[in-house]
Coordinates of C-alpha atoms in Angstrom, one line a residue:
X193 CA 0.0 0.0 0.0
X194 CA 1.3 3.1 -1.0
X195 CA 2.4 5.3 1.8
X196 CA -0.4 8.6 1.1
X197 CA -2.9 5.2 1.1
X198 CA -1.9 4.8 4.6
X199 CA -2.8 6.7 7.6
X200 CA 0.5 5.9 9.6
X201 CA 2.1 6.3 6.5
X202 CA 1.1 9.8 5.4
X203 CA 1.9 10.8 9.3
X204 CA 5.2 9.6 9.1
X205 CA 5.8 11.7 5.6
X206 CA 4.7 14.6 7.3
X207 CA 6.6 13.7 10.1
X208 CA 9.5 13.6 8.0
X209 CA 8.8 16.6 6.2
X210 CA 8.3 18.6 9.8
X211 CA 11.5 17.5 11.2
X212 CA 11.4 18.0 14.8
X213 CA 8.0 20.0 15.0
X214 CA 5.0 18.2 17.2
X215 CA 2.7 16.0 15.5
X216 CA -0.4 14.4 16.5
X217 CA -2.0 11.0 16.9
X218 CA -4.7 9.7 14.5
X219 CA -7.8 10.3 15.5
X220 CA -11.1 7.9 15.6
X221 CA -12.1 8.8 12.2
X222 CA -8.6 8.5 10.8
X223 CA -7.9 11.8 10.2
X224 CA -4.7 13.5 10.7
X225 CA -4.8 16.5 13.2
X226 CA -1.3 18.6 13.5
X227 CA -0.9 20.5 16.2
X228 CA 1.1 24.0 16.0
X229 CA 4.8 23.9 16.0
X230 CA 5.8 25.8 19.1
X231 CA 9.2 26.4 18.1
X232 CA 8.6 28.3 15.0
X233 CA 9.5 31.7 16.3
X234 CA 12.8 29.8 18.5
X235 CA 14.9 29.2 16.1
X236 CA 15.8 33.3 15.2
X237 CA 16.3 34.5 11.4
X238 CA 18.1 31.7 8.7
X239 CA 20.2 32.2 6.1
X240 CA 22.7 30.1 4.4
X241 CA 25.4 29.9 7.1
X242 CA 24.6 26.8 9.5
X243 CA 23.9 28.2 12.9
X244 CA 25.6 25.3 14.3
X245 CA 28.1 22.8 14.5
X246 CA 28.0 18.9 14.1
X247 CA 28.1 16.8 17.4
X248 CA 30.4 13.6 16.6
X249 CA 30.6 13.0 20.6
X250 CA 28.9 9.9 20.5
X251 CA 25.7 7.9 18.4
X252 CA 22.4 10.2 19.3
X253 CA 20.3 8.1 17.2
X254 CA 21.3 4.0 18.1
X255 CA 23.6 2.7 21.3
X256 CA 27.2 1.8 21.2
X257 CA 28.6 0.4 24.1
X258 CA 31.7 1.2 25.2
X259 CA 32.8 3.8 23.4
X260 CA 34.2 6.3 25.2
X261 CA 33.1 10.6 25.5
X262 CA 34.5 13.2 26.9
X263 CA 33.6 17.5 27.4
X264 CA 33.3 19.3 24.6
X265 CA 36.9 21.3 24.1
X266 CA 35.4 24.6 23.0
X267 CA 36.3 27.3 24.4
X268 CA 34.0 30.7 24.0
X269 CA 35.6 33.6 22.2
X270 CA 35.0 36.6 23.9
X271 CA 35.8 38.6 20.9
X272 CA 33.5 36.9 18.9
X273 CA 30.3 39.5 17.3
X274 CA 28.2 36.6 18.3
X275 CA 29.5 36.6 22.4
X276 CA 29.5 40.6 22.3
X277 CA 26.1 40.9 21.0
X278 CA 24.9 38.1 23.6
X279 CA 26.0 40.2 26.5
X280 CA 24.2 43.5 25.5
X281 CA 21.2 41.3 25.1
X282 CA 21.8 39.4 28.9
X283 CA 22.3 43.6 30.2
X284 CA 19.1 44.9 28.5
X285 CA 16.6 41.9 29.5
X286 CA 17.8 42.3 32.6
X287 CA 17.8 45.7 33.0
X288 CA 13.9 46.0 31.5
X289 CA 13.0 42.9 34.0
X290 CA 11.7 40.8 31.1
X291 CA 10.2 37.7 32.2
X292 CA 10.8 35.8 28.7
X293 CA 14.4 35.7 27.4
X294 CA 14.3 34.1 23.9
X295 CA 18.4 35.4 23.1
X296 CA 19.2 33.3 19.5
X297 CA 16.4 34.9 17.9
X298 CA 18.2 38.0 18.0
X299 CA 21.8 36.8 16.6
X300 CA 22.2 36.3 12.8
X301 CA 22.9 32.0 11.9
X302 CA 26.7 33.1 12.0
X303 CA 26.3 34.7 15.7
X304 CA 24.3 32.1 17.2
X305 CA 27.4 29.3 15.8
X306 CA 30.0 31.6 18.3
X307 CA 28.4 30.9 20.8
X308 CA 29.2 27.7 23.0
X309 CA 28.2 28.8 26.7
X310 CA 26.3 31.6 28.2
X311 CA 28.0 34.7 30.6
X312 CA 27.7 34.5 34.2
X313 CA 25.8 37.7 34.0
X314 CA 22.8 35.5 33.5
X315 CA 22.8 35.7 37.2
X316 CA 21.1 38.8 36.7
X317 CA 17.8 37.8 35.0
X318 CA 16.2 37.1 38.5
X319 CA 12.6 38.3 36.8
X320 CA 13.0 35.7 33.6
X321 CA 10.3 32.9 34.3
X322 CA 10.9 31.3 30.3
X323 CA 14.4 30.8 29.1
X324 CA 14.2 29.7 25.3
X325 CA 17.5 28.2 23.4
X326 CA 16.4 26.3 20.7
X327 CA 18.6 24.9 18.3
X328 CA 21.6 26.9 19.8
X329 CA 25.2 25.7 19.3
X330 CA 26.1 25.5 23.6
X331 CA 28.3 22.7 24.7
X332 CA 27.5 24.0 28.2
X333 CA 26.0 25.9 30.8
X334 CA 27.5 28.2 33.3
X335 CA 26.4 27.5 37.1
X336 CA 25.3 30.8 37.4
X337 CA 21.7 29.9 35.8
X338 CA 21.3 28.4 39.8
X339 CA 20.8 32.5 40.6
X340 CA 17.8 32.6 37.9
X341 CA 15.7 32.4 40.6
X342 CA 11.9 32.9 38.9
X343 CA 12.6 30.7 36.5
X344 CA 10.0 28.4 35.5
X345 CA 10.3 27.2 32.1
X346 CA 13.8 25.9 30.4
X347 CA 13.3 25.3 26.4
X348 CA 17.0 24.0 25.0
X349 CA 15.3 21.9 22.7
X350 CA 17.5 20.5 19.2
X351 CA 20.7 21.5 21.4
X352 CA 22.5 18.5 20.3
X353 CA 25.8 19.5 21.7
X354 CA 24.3 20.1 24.7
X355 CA 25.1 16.6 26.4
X356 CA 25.3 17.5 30.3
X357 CA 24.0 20.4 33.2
X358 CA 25.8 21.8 35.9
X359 CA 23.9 20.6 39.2
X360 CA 23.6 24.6 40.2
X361 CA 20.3 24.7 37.7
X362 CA 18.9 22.6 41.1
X363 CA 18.5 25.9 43.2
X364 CA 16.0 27.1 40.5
X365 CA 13.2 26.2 43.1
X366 CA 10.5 27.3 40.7
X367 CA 11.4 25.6 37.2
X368 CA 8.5 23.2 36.6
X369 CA 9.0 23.0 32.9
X370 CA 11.9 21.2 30.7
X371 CA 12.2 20.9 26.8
X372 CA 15.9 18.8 26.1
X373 CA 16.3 16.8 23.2
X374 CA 16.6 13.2 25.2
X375 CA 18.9 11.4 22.9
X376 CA 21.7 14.0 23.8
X377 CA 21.9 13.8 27.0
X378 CA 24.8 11.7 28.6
X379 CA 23.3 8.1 30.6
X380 CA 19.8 9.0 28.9
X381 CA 17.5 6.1 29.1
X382 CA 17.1 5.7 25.8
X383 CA 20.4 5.0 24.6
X384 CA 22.3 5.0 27.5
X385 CA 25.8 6.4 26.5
X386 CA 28.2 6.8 28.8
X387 CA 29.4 9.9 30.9
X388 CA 33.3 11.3 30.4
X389 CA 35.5 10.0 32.9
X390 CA 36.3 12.6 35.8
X391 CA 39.8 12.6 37.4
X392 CA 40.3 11.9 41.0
X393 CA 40.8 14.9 43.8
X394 CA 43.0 16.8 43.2
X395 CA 46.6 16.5 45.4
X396 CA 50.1 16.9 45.4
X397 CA 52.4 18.8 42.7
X398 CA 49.6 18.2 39.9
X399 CA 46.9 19.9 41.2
X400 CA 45.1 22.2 38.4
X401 CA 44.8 26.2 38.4
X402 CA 41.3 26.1 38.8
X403 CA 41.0 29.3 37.5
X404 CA 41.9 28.1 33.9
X405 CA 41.1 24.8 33.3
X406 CA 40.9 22.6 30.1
X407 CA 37.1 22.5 29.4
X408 CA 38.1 19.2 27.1
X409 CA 38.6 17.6 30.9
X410 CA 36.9 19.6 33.0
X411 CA 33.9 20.5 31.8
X412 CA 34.6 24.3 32.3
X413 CA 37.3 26.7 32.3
X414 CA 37.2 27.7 35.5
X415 CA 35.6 26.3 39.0
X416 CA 35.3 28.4 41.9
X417 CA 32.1 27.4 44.4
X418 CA 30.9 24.4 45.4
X419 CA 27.7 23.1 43.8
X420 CA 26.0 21.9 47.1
X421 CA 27.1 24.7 49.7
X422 CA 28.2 27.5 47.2
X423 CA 31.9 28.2 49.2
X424 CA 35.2 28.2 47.8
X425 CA 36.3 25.5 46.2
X426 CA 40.4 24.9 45.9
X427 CA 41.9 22.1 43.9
X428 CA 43.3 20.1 46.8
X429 CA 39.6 19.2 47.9
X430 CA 37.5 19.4 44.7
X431 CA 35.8 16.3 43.9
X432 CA 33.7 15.5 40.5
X433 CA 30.6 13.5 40.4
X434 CA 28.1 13.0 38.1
X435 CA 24.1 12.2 39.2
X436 CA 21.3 12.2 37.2
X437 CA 18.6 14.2 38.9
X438 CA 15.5 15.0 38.0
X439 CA 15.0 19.0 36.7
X440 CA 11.3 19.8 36.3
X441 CA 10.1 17.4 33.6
X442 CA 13.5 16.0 32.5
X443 CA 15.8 13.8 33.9
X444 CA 18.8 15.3 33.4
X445 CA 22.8 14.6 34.0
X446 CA 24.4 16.9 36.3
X447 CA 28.0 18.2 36.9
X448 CA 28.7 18.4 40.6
X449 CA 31.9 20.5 41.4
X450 CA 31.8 19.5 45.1
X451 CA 34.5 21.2 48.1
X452 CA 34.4 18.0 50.3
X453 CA 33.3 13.9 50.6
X454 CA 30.8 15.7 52.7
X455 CA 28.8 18.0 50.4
X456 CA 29.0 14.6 48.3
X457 CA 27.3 12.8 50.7
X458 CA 24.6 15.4 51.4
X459 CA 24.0 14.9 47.6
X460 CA 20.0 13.9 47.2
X461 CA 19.5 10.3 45.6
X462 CA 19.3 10.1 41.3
X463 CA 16.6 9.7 39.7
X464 CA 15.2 6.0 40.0
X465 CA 15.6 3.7 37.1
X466 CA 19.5 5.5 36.5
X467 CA 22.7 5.0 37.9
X468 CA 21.7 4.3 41.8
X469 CA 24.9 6.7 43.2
X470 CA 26.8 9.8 42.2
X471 CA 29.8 8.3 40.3
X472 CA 32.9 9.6 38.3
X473 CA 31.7 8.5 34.5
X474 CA 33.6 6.4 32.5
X475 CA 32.8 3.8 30.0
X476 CA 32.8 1.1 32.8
X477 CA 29.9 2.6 34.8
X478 CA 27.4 -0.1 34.5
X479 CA 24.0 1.5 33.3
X480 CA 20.6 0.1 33.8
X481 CA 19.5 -1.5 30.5
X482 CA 18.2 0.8 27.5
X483 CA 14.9 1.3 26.2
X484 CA 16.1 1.0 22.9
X485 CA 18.5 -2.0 22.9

């Protein structure tokens, strides 16, 4: 049977044709009912630079096992039209006390690919209840989102190189909505893959300048508070876990940057049905079993 002769599949043409936009079940009579795509004003103006890079971290659409990830090694360019034009926008919204902050649709497709984090000042958007990053290019966020206090909803939807949160976003105490695209997340139930291996405490002659780290191993460039009990952190007693938690209406993987075994311990329990106890990553973490094996 042809596919338009088909109910399921004309949806799945449609789907197709859509890409990531929301479509609808078949209803009783068989007819096709398509609901509006939410994200049609995210995504900001195209043209025919991509607004993003590739993500070759691991397989976002089928599970490999054992195969090895690690952080993202960009680093943001502060000079960058893109990273300048990001912070005037942070200043303004937070200055006018906007309660939606919707940035990429203001860059140009050229601007939104510069930019692979977000400033601390985002600390300052304490009246923002919707944060909207569709389809950006971030490889991570900085722990200062904890300080958006109002914030409610958190759309980073078709992030694909966004694989990981820092634990800080837990202190937004009234976030009840979460838009992530699943398959990128590290440990997501789905496919499971695996979480980059974090180093031990840090001792002796080795210890790290934890004012300029490598992002490619740390995660960040810099670590300076704790992620349970906010105070100084110094490299002789940071420890790095990861612990899936649950963030309004995602489970998501989160970064802990932790000042002591103790602030480790005071760590709530993951999410059931992942990894039972914060852990240091690695391809040997033993993951419960995948929806999609």
């Amino acid at each position: 049977m042809a596919a338009d002769d088909n109910p399921k599949g004309l949806e799945e043409k449609i789907s197709r044709h859509l890409g990531e936009s929301y479509l609808g079940a078949m209803g009783d009579e068989d007819k096709l009912v398509l609901f509006e795509n939410q994200w049609t004003d995210a995504a900001g103006p195209g043209g025919r630079q991509a607004d993003r890079d590739r993500c070759a971290c691991f397989d976002q659409s089928r599970m490999r096992r054992g195969v090895p990830v690690s952080f993202h090694p960009d680093r943001q360019d502060a000079m960058a039209p893109g990273w300048l034009h990001l912070l005037h926008l942070v200043e303004e919204a937070a200055a006018d006390g906007r309660e939606v902050f919707e940035p990429l649709v203001e860059l140009s497709p050229q601007e939104r690919r510069q930019i692979v984090t977000l400033p601390p000042t985002i600390a300052k958007l304490t009246a923002v209840r919707k944060l909207v990053l569709y389809g950006s290019n971030l490889v991570r966020i900085p722990p200062e989102i904890g300080a958006m206090t109002s914030l409610e909803e958190f759309s980073p939807y078709t992030s694909h190189r966004l694989h990981w949160f820092p634990y800080e976003i837990t202190r937004c105490s009234s976030l009840r909505q979460s838009t992530v695209s699943t398959r990128s997340l590290y440990g997501n139930f789905k496919l499971r893959p695996p979480f980059p291996r974090l180093g031990p405490t840090g001792s002796g002659t080795d210890e790290p300048d934890l004012r300029d780290l490598d992002p490619h191993r740390w995660g960040a460039t810099g670590i300076f508070r704790c992620s349970v009990c906010d105070r100084p952190v110094d490299a002789g007693s940071l420890r790095q876990v990861w612990l899936s938690g649950r963030v309004a209406t995602d489970v998501l993987p989160l970064l802990v940057n932790a000042c002591s075994a103790e602030c480790v311990e005071d760590l709530p329990a993951p999410a059931e049905g992942y990894v039972s106890t914060p852990h240091r990553g690695g391809a040997k973490v033993v993951q419960p079993g995948a929806d999609w094996d």
